[in-house]
Amino acid sequence: MTAPRAPFFPADRSIRADEAIEFQQLGTIDYQQAWDLQAQLARQRADGEIPDQVLFLEHPDVYTAGKRTQPSDMPTNGLPTIKVDRGGRITWHGRGQLVVYPIIKLAEPVDVVDYVRRLEEAIIDALTRFGTEKVGRIDGRSGVWVPHDVQAVDERASRRDRKIAALGIRVTRGVTMHGLSLNCNNSLEFYEHIVACGIDDADVTTLSLEHGRDVTTAEMIPLLQDSLQRALAGDLAVSDHGLDASQLGPSPQ
């Protein structure tokens, strides 16, 4: 299979400017505190003071509104909402959801689309190796999805197309911020009070629902760390993984 669009440089080349990379597991950390930490690390990385960093963490319950968020997307339950400088629209973060913030100096020429595709590829690879039956991309929609023609083990899961991982990034001075979130064993209650990512004709899911057992964030960190490292290095090729239009069809109500 081929990449969704040809990258600016060979797919087997690292997208990172340097080889050194450090991984940190921060546990549960307040969103604003983590955002401030990201900004600090991004400045240091841009100035060449530190190597690339990848942060694994969870947040207490919070909504974050990206630059394309519409008023109709906003929460109806009174939970705090933080306006952030990443792309995308509104989403939720909370316990049981694994959040990953790569602070990466991108190689020249900077290719933001290829970077996002590599993040998606890493998630798809990690979930496939974990044993998730089928995941991929839906044309025109960001993130990683489970299609409606796959029945989750837990019958409480949606029968529509459902997002299992979300992405939103920012690149400043060639350094990435923000990143991805993977639903592991979190509640889906908080999604009921927003139009998540501006999409109202599909749903969200968790690994726990898809596999019918409790899947923790700690269980997924080693797999995702390995997949991320290989995808960013060019050792894991970006492939199509598109969910065919014929498979999507009208979502059942």
Short mmCIF file of C-alpha atoms in Angstrom, two decimals:
data_model
loop_
_atom_site.label_atom_id
_atom_site.label_comp_id
_atom_site.label_asym_id
_atom_site.label_seq_id
_atom_site.Cartn_x
_atom_site.Cartn_y
_atom_site.Cartn_z
CA MET A 1 0.00 0.00 0.00
CA THR A 2 1.11 3.59 -0.49
CA ALA A 3 0.96 6.65 1.72
CA PRO A 4 -2.12 8.92 1.39
CA ARG A 5 0.10 11.45 -0.39
CA ALA A 6 3.79 11.39 -1.25
CA PRO A 7 5.92 12.88 1.53
CA PHE A 8 8.47 15.61 0.87
CA PHE A 9 11.33 13.17 1.44
CA PRO A 10 11.69 9.34 1.30
CA ALA A 11 9.31 7.44 3.56
CA ASP A 12 12.15 5.39 5.02
CA ARG A 13 13.97 8.49 6.26
CA SER A 14 13.54 9.76 9.80
CA ILE A 15 11.23 12.76 10.08
CA ARG A 16 13.19 13.90 13.15
CA ALA A 17 16.13 16.27 12.81
CA ASP A 18 18.33 14.34 15.30
CA GLU A 19 18.65 10.79 16.57
CA ALA A 20 18.44 11.36 20.34
CA ILE A 21 15.02 11.00 21.94
CA GLU A 22 13.80 10.76 25.54
CA PHE A 23 10.50 9.24 26.73
CA GLN A 24 8.85 10.40 29.95
CA GLN A 25 5.90 8.92 31.85
CA LEU A 26 4.34 11.72 33.90
CA GLY A 27 1.27 10.01 35.38
CA THR A 28 -1.77 12.26 35.85
CA ILE A 29 -1.05 15.94 35.37
CA ASP A 30 -3.22 19.06 35.13
CA TYR A 31 -3.80 20.16 31.54
CA GLN A 32 -2.54 23.73 31.97
CA GLN A 33 0.54 22.48 33.80
CA ALA A 34 1.26 20.03 30.98
CA TRP A 35 0.71 22.73 28.35
CA ASP A 36 3.16 25.04 30.14
CA LEU A 37 5.67 22.17 30.31
CA GLN A 38 5.25 21.50 26.59
CA ALA A 39 5.90 25.16 25.78
CA GLN A 40 9.03 25.18 27.93
CA LEU A 41 10.37 21.98 26.37
CA ALA A 42 9.54 23.20 22.85
CA ARG A 43 11.56 26.38 23.42
CA GLN A 44 14.47 24.37 24.76
CA ARG A 45 14.27 21.93 21.85
CA ALA A 46 14.17 24.73 19.28
CA ASP A 47 17.26 26.26 20.91
CA GLY A 48 19.08 22.92 20.82
CA GLU A 49 19.30 22.65 24.60
CA ILE A 50 17.58 19.25 24.90
CA PRO A 51 16.90 16.23 22.66
CA ASP A 52 13.45 15.29 21.37
CA GLN A 53 10.96 14.47 24.12
CA VAL A 54 7.84 12.28 24.14
CA LEU A 55 5.53 12.69 27.14
CA PHE A 56 3.03 9.97 28.17
CA LEU A 57 0.38 11.08 30.65
CA GLU A 58 -3.26 11.40 31.65
CA HIS A 59 -5.26 14.52 32.50
CA PRO A 60 -8.01 15.17 35.04
CA ASP A 61 -11.36 15.74 33.28
CA VAL A 62 -11.17 18.76 30.98
CA TYR A 63 -12.39 19.91 27.57
CA THR A 64 -9.93 21.56 25.19
CA ALA A 65 -11.06 23.66 22.23
CA GLY A 66 -8.79 23.84 19.20
CA LYS A 67 -8.63 26.73 16.76
CA ARG A 68 -11.51 25.47 14.58
CA THR A 69 -13.99 24.94 17.44
CA GLN A 70 -17.49 26.28 16.73
CA PRO A 71 -19.90 27.69 19.37
CA SER A 72 -22.25 24.75 18.75
CA ASP A 73 -19.46 22.32 19.73
CA MET A 74 -19.14 23.62 23.28
CA PRO A 75 -19.98 21.49 26.37
CA THR A 76 -23.37 21.56 28.03
CA ASN A 77 -22.33 20.19 31.44
CA GLY A 78 -20.34 23.12 32.83
CA LEU A 79 -16.97 21.33 32.84
CA PRO A 80 -14.04 23.73 32.30
CA THR A 81 -12.98 24.32 28.70
CA ILE A 82 -9.49 25.51 27.80
CA LYS A 83 -8.90 27.23 24.46
CA VAL A 84 -5.67 25.87 22.99
CA ASP A 85 -3.41 26.69 20.04
CA ARG A 86 -3.53 23.27 18.38
CA GLY A 87 -5.46 22.45 15.24
CA GLY A 88 -8.86 20.76 15.29
CA ARG A 89 -12.01 21.40 17.28
CA ILE A 90 -13.19 20.42 20.74
CA THR A 91 -12.34 17.22 22.56
CA TRP A 92 -12.21 15.78 26.07
CA HIS A 93 -9.31 14.50 28.14
CA GLY A 94 -9.57 12.54 31.37
CA ARG A 95 -8.44 9.55 33.36
CA GLY A 96 -8.27 6.31 31.44
CA GLN A 97 -7.29 8.12 28.25
CA LEU A 98 -3.62 7.92 27.26
CA VAL A 99 -2.30 11.27 26.05
CA VAL A 100 1.01 11.52 24.18
CA TYR A 101 2.82 14.80 23.53
CA PRO A 102 5.83 14.49 21.19
CA ILE A 103 8.13 17.52 21.39
CA ILE A 104 10.00 16.78 18.17
CA LYS A 105 12.35 18.89 16.04
CA LEU A 106 11.25 18.03 12.52
CA ALA A 107 13.75 17.47 9.73
CA GLU A 108 13.91 19.91 6.83
CA PRO A 109 11.87 20.38 4.75
CA VAL A 110 9.19 20.36 7.45
CA ASP A 111 6.29 18.16 6.36
CA VAL A 112 3.42 18.53 8.81
CA VAL A 113 1.08 16.22 6.85
CA ASP A 114 3.67 13.43 6.84
CA TYR A 115 4.22 13.94 10.58
CA VAL A 116 0.50 13.55 11.28
CA ARG A 117 0.32 10.47 9.04
CA ARG A 118 3.21 8.93 10.96
CA LEU A 119 1.44 9.52 14.27
CA GLU A 120 -1.66 7.84 12.85
CA GLU A 121 0.46 4.98 11.51
CA ALA A 122 2.00 4.45 14.94
CA ILE A 123 -1.44 4.22 16.55
CA ILE A 124 -2.72 1.83 13.88
CA ASP A 125 0.37 -0.35 14.26
CA ALA A 126 0.15 -0.44 18.06
CA LEU A 127 -3.56 -1.29 18.03
CA THR A 128 -3.12 -3.95 15.35
CA ARG A 129 -0.33 -5.62 17.34
CA PHE A 130 -2.53 -5.36 20.44
CA GLY A 131 -5.17 -7.38 18.60
CA THR A 132 -7.81 -4.80 17.73
CA GLU A 133 -9.75 -6.35 14.86
CA LYS A 134 -9.77 -3.45 12.42
CA VAL A 135 -8.67 0.19 12.63
CA GLY A 136 -7.81 2.80 10.02
CA ARG A 137 -8.42 6.22 8.54
CA ILE A 138 -11.66 7.69 7.24
CA ASP A 139 -11.16 10.11 4.36
CA GLY A 140 -11.75 13.70 5.45
CA ARG A 141 -11.69 12.87 9.16
CA SER A 142 -8.67 13.04 11.42
CA GLY A 143 -7.66 10.38 13.89
CA VAL A 144 -7.93 6.60 13.96
CA TRP A 145 -11.25 4.81 13.61
CA VAL A 146 -13.04 1.50 14.04
CA PRO A 147 -15.62 1.03 11.22
CA HIS A 148 -19.26 0.25 11.89
CA ASP A 149 -19.01 -3.16 10.20
CA VAL A 150 -16.81 -4.38 13.08
CA GLN A 151 -18.76 -5.44 16.17
CA ALA A 152 -17.05 -4.67 19.45
CA VAL A 153 -16.80 -7.47 22.02
CA ASP A 154 -18.73 -5.33 24.51
CA GLU A 155 -22.25 -4.94 23.10
CA ARG A 156 -22.59 -1.52 24.75
CA ALA A 157 -20.25 -0.09 22.11
CA SER A 158 -21.69 1.98 19.28
CA ARG A 159 -22.61 0.27 16.01
CA ARG A 160 -21.64 3.39 14.03
CA ASP A 161 -18.16 4.36 12.83
CA ARG A 162 -16.32 5.25 16.04
CA LYS A 163 -13.14 7.14 16.80
CA ILE A 164 -10.68 5.47 19.14
CA ALA A 165 -7.80 7.97 18.89
CA ALA A 166 -7.71 11.71 18.23
CA LEU A 167 -4.92 13.98 16.98
CA GLY A 168 -4.22 17.70 17.18
CA ILE A 169 -0.84 19.36 16.75
CA ARG A 170 1.01 22.65 16.49
CA VAL A 171 4.43 23.27 14.95
CA THR A 172 6.46 26.31 16.01
CA ARG A 173 10.08 26.96 14.95
CA GLY A 174 10.04 23.47 13.47
CA VAL A 175 9.16 21.83 16.80
CA THR A 176 5.93 19.91 17.40
CA MET A 177 3.58 20.32 20.35
CA HIS A 178 0.33 18.64 21.46
CA GLY A 179 -0.17 15.24 19.85
CA LEU A 180 -2.56 12.34 20.28
CA SER A 181 -5.00 10.75 22.71
CA LEU A 182 -5.98 7.08 22.83
CA ASN A 183 -9.14 5.97 24.63
CA CYS A 184 -8.24 3.02 26.86
CA ASN A 185 -10.62 2.48 29.80
CA ASN A 186 -12.08 5.97 30.17
CA SER A 187 -15.76 6.81 30.52
CA LEU A 188 -17.54 8.04 27.39
CA GLU A 189 -19.99 10.11 29.43
CA PHE A 190 -18.16 13.38 28.84
CA TYR A 191 -18.41 13.04 25.06
CA GLU A 192 -22.20 13.17 25.37
CA HIS A 193 -22.02 16.88 26.23
CA ILE A 194 -20.02 18.07 23.20
CA VAL A 195 -19.87 17.60 19.45
CA ALA A 196 -16.53 15.81 19.64
CA CYS A 197 -14.11 17.02 16.93
CA GLY A 198 -17.14 18.63 15.22
CA ILE A 199 -18.45 15.22 14.09
CA ASP A 200 -22.10 14.46 14.90
CA ASP A 201 -22.76 11.44 12.64
CA ALA A 202 -20.29 9.05 14.30
CA ASP A 203 -19.27 8.07 17.83
CA VAL A 204 -16.29 7.36 20.05
CA THR A 205 -15.12 4.12 21.61
CA THR A 206 -12.47 2.70 23.94
CA LEU A 207 -10.11 -0.23 23.78
CA SER A 208 -11.93 -1.70 26.76
CA LEU A 209 -15.24 -1.72 24.86
CA GLU A 210 -13.67 -3.09 21.70
CA HIS A 211 -11.88 -5.92 23.53
CA GLY A 212 -14.44 -6.63 26.25
CA ARG A 213 -11.96 -6.26 29.11
CA ASP A 214 -10.27 -3.54 31.11
CA VAL A 215 -7.40 -2.09 29.04
CA THR A 216 -5.29 0.37 31.02
CA THR A 217 -3.14 3.23 29.78
CA ALA A 218 -0.09 1.56 31.36
CA GLU A 219 -0.70 -1.52 29.22
CA MET A 220 -0.60 0.52 26.02
CA ILE A 221 2.43 2.73 26.71
CA PRO A 222 5.15 0.20 25.71
CA LEU A 223 3.39 -0.74 22.45
CA LEU A 224 2.70 2.85 21.47
CA GLN A 225 6.19 4.01 22.43
CA ASP A 226 7.75 1.37 20.19
CA SER A 227 5.41 2.13 17.28
CA LEU A 228 5.99 5.88 17.59
CA GLN A 229 9.74 5.48 17.61
CA ARG A 230 9.66 3.27 14.50
CA ALA A 231 7.17 5.48 12.63
CA LEU A 232 9.09 8.69 13.27
CA ALA A 233 12.38 6.97 12.30
CA GLY A 234 10.97 5.72 9.00
CA ASP A 235 11.25 2.08 10.05
CA LEU A 236 7.44 1.76 9.96
CA ALA A 237 6.13 2.73 6.55
CA VAL A 238 3.02 4.89 6.28
CA SER A 239 0.39 2.84 4.46
CA ASP A 240 -3.10 3.67 3.27
CA HIS A 241 -5.23 1.88 5.91
CA GLY A 242 -8.21 3.67 4.38
CA LEU A 243 -11.63 2.38 5.33
CA ASP A 244 -13.26 1.96 1.92
CA ALA A 245 -16.26 4.07 1.04
CA SER A 246 -18.15 0.87 0.31
CA GLN A 247 -17.61 -0.17 3.92
CA LEU A 248 -18.76 3.11 5.41
CA GLY A 249 -22.15 3.67 3.80
CA PRO A 250 -24.96 5.26 5.84
CA SER A 251 -24.24 4.84 9.53
CA PRO A 252 -26.96 2.89 11.31
CA GLN A 253 -29.02 4.87 13.79
#
